[in-house]
């Protein structure tokens, strides 16, 4: 992974999904927040990585007996073994958590291989164990049945839908306590730079609000003096 990508990832670790959502909205992208997906455990460091995708379709009984897990070419297993270091495994489970997208063994293997996290719009089994891993994990809700009862792994590293959001391989995935945002890869560097500036301005605004200042003219900065004062504040902070 080149230095440019590393720089973008480090910047995104310092901003919130809320800030990213606003930044993308300013660019006309309104539907980049993965719906009904939340972290298994709050308070973990922000998850940032590019997307490596797995897509499920509805299971069919003649194709999904328990014995298929013995096949070394089973795509769920391949996804876990091939997801690149620093990437996030994003799973299209058709927003259906009646069966598990994965469990604690697969999540642990991803963690040990250096993946940045895992996201599904379905559910995980062994959710308590996954929650305690040093590994960001996001899902809809806990579930117990094996994925074979409902999901058939059909494609790797192709465009998918996850929680009503289009996810393309290589898109930047950012997850925090609020949820998960998807940033198109081609704009990730510019978005990360803009988000850093937005985060800095919001810190200035919060400081002023805590001092008792009205938000009118301050947030958004419709008073011309606001941005001038912010630039002076910023210089003193650097």
Coordinates of C-alpha atoms in Angstrom, one line a residue:
X1 CA 0.0 0.0 0.0
X2 CA 1.5 3.4 -1.1
X3 CA 2.3 6.3 1.2
X4 CA -0.7 8.3 -0.2
X5 CA -3.1 5.6 0.9
X6 CA -1.5 5.4 4.3
X7 CA -1.7 9.2 4.7
X8 CA -5.4 9.1 3.8
X9 CA -6.1 6.3 6.3
X10 CA -4.3 8.1 9.1
X11 CA -6.3 11.3 8.4
X12 CA -9.6 9.5 8.5
X13 CA -8.8 7.9 11.8
X14 CA -9.0 11.4 13.3
X15 CA -12.5 12.3 12.1
X16 CA -16.0 11.2 12.9
X17 CA -18.5 9.5 10.7
X18 CA -20.8 12.4 11.3
X19 CA -18.2 14.8 9.8
X20 CA -17.6 12.5 6.9
X21 CA -21.4 12.4 6.2
X22 CA -21.6 16.2 6.1
X23 CA -18.5 16.4 3.9
X24 CA -20.0 13.9 1.4
X25 CA -23.4 15.6 1.5
X26 CA -21.7 18.8 0.4
X27 CA -20.5 16.9 -2.6
X28 CA -24.0 15.6 -3.3
X29 CA -23.6 12.1 -1.8
X30 CA -26.5 11.5 0.5
X31 CA -26.6 7.8 0.9
X32 CA -23.2 6.6 2.2
X33 CA -24.1 5.7 5.8
X34 CA -24.7 1.9 6.1
X35 CA -28.2 1.6 7.6
X36 CA -29.1 -0.4 10.7
X37 CA -25.5 -1.5 11.4
X38 CA -23.8 -0.7 14.7
X39 CA -20.6 -1.6 16.6
X40 CA -20.7 -4.7 18.8
X41 CA -18.9 -2.7 21.4
X42 CA -18.7 1.0 21.9
X43 CA -15.5 2.9 22.6
X44 CA -13.1 1.1 20.3
X45 CA -10.7 3.1 18.1
X46 CA -12.1 4.3 14.8
X47 CA -12.0 1.6 12.1
X48 CA -10.5 2.7 8.8
X49 CA -9.7 0.5 5.8
X50 CA -10.4 -0.1 2.2
X51 CA -13.2 -2.5 1.3
X52 CA -12.8 -6.2 0.5
X53 CA -16.3 -7.5 -0.2
X54 CA -18.2 -10.8 0.1
X55 CA -21.7 -11.2 -1.2
X56 CA -24.3 -13.7 -0.1
X57 CA -27.5 -14.8 -1.9
X58 CA -30.3 -16.9 -0.4
X59 CA -29.2 -20.4 0.5
X60 CA -30.5 -23.4 -1.4
X61 CA -30.7 -26.7 0.5
X62 CA -29.0 -28.8 -2.2
X63 CA -26.0 -26.4 -2.4
X64 CA -25.6 -25.7 1.3
X65 CA -25.3 -28.8 3.4
X66 CA -22.9 -28.6 6.4
X67 CA -20.3 -30.5 4.4
X68 CA -19.6 -27.6 2.1
X69 CA -17.4 -26.1 4.8
X70 CA -14.9 -28.9 4.1
X71 CA -14.4 -27.4 0.6
X72 CA -11.2 -25.3 0.7
X73 CA -12.7 -23.2 -2.1
X74 CA -15.7 -22.2 -0.1
X75 CA -15.9 -18.4 -0.7
X76 CA -16.6 -17.4 2.9
X77 CA -13.4 -19.2 4.0
X78 CA -11.5 -17.7 1.0
X79 CA -12.7 -14.2 2.0
X80 CA -11.2 -14.6 5.5
X81 CA -7.9 -16.0 4.1
X82 CA -7.5 -13.5 1.3
X83 CA -8.8 -10.2 2.8
X84 CA -5.7 -8.0 2.5
X85 CA -4.0 -6.6 5.6
X86 CA -5.4 -3.3 6.6
X87 CA -8.7 -3.9 4.7
X88 CA -12.2 -4.2 6.0
X89 CA -14.2 -7.3 5.1
X90 CA -17.7 -5.9 4.1
X91 CA -20.4 -8.5 3.8
X92 CA -23.6 -8.2 1.8
X93 CA -26.0 -10.3 3.9
X94 CA -29.2 -8.8 2.3
X95 CA -30.0 -7.1 5.6
X96 CA -31.0 -10.5 6.9
X97 CA -29.8 -11.5 10.4
X98 CA -31.8 -14.7 10.7
X99 CA -28.5 -16.6 10.2
X100 CA -25.0 -15.6 10.9
X101 CA -22.7 -13.8 8.5
X102 CA -19.7 -15.2 10.4
X103 CA -18.6 -16.2 13.9
X104 CA -15.8 -15.7 16.4
X105 CA -13.4 -18.1 14.8
X106 CA -13.5 -16.3 11.4
X107 CA -13.4 -12.9 13.1
X108 CA -10.4 -13.9 15.1
X109 CA -8.6 -15.2 12.0
X110 CA -9.2 -11.9 10.3
X111 CA -7.9 -10.0 13.3
X112 CA -4.7 -12.2 13.4
X113 CA -4.2 -11.7 9.6
X114 CA -4.2 -7.9 10.2
X115 CA -7.5 -6.9 8.7
X116 CA -8.9 -3.5 9.9
X117 CA -12.3 -4.8 10.7
X118 CA -15.5 -6.6 9.6
X119 CA -18.9 -5.2 8.7
X120 CA -22.2 -7.0 7.8
X121 CA -25.7 -5.9 7.3
X122 CA -26.7 -9.2 8.8
X123 CA -25.6 -10.6 12.2
X124 CA -22.7 -12.4 13.9
X125 CA -22.9 -15.5 16.0
X126 CA -20.7 -15.7 19.0
X127 CA -21.3 -12.0 19.3
X128 CA -20.1 -11.8 22.9
X129 CA -16.7 -13.3 22.0
X130 CA -16.4 -11.0 18.9
X131 CA -17.3 -8.0 21.0
X132 CA -14.2 -8.6 23.3
X133 CA -11.7 -9.0 20.4
X134 CA -9.3 -6.1 19.7
X135 CA -11.0 -5.9 16.4
X136 CA -13.7 -3.4 15.1
X137 CA -16.9 -5.3 14.2
X138 CA -20.2 -4.0 13.1
X139 CA -23.5 -5.8 12.5
X140 CA -27.3 -5.5 12.7
X141 CA -27.9 -7.8 15.7
X142 CA -26.7 -11.1 17.2
X143 CA -27.8 -14.3 15.7
X144 CA -27.1 -18.0 16.3
X145 CA -27.8 -20.2 13.2
X146 CA -24.9 -21.0 10.8
X147 CA -24.9 -18.9 7.6
X148 CA -25.6 -22.1 5.6
X149 CA -29.2 -22.1 6.8
X150 CA -29.9 -18.8 5.0
X151 CA -26.9 -17.5 3.1
X152 CA -24.9 -18.8 0.1
X153 CA -21.5 -17.1 -0.5
X154 CA -21.5 -16.3 -4.2
X155 CA -18.9 -13.6 -5.0
X156 CA -15.7 -12.0 -3.7
X157 CA -14.4 -8.5 -4.2
X158 CA -17.2 -7.4 -6.5
X159 CA -19.6 -4.4 -6.0
X160 CA -22.1 -5.2 -3.3
X161 CA -25.0 -3.5 -1.4
X162 CA -24.5 -3.4 2.4
X163 CA -27.2 -1.7 4.5
X164 CA -28.6 0.1 1.4
X165 CA -25.2 1.5 0.4
X166 CA -23.3 0.6 -2.7
X167 CA -19.8 -0.6 -1.7
X168 CA -17.1 -1.1 -4.4
X169 CA -13.9 -2.9 -3.7
X170 CA -11.3 -0.4 -2.6
X171 CA -13.8 2.1 -1.2
X172 CA -12.7 3.5 2.2
X173 CA -14.7 2.2 5.1
X174 CA -14.8 4.3 8.3
X175 CA -16.6 3.0 11.5
X176 CA -17.1 4.5 14.9
X177 CA -19.7 4.5 17.7
X178 CA -22.3 6.1 15.4
X179 CA -21.9 3.5 12.6
X180 CA -20.2 3.0 9.3
X181 CA -19.6 5.4 6.4
X182 CA -18.5 4.5 2.8
X183 CA -16.2 6.9 1.0
X184 CA -15.7 6.3 -2.8
X185 CA -12.1 5.5 -3.3
X186 CA -11.4 8.2 -5.9
X187 CA -12.4 11.1 -3.6
X188 CA -11.1 9.7 -0.3
X189 CA -7.9 11.8 -0.2
X190 CA -9.8 15.1 -0.7
X191 CA -12.5 14.1 1.7
X192 CA -10.0 13.2 4.4
X193 CA -8.3 16.7 4.0
X194 CA -11.7 18.5 4.1
X195 CA -12.8 16.5 7.1
X196 CA -9.6 17.4 9.0
X197 CA -10.4 21.0 8.5
X198 CA -14.0 20.6 9.4
X199 CA -13.0 18.8 12.6
X200 CA -10.7 21.6 13.5
X201 CA -13.4 24.2 12.9
X202 CA -15.9 22.2 15.0
X203 CA -13.3 22.1 17.9
X204 CA -13.1 25.9 17.7
X205 CA -16.9 26.2 17.6
X206 CA -17.3 23.9 20.7
X207 CA -14.7 26.0 22.6
X208 CA -16.7 29.1 21.8
X209 CA -20.0 27.5 22.7
X210 CA -18.6 26.4 26.0
X211 CA -17.6 30.0 26.6
X212 CA -21.2 31.0 26.2
X213 CA -21.2 32.3 22.6
X214 CA -24.4 32.0 20.5
X215 CA -24.3 29.6 17.6
X216 CA -25.9 32.3 15.3
X217 CA -23.3 33.4 12.9
X218 CA -20.9 30.9 14.4
X219 CA -22.2 27.6 13.2
X220 CA -22.5 27.7 10.3
X221 CA -20.0 30.6 10.0
X222 CA -22.3 33.2 8.4
X223 CA -20.7 36.0 10.2
X224 CA -17.6 37.0 8.2
X225 CA -15.7 37.6 11.5
X226 CA -16.1 34.0 12.5
X227 CA -13.7 32.6 9.9
X228 CA -11.2 35.4 10.6
X229 CA -11.3 34.6 14.3
X230 CA -11.0 30.9 13.5
X231 CA -7.9 31.5 11.4
X232 CA -6.3 33.4 14.3
X233 CA -7.3 30.6 16.7
X234 CA -5.9 28.0 14.4
X235 CA -2.5 29.7 14.1
X236 CA -2.3 29.8 17.9
X237 CA -3.1 26.0 18.1
X238 CA -0.5 24.9 15.5

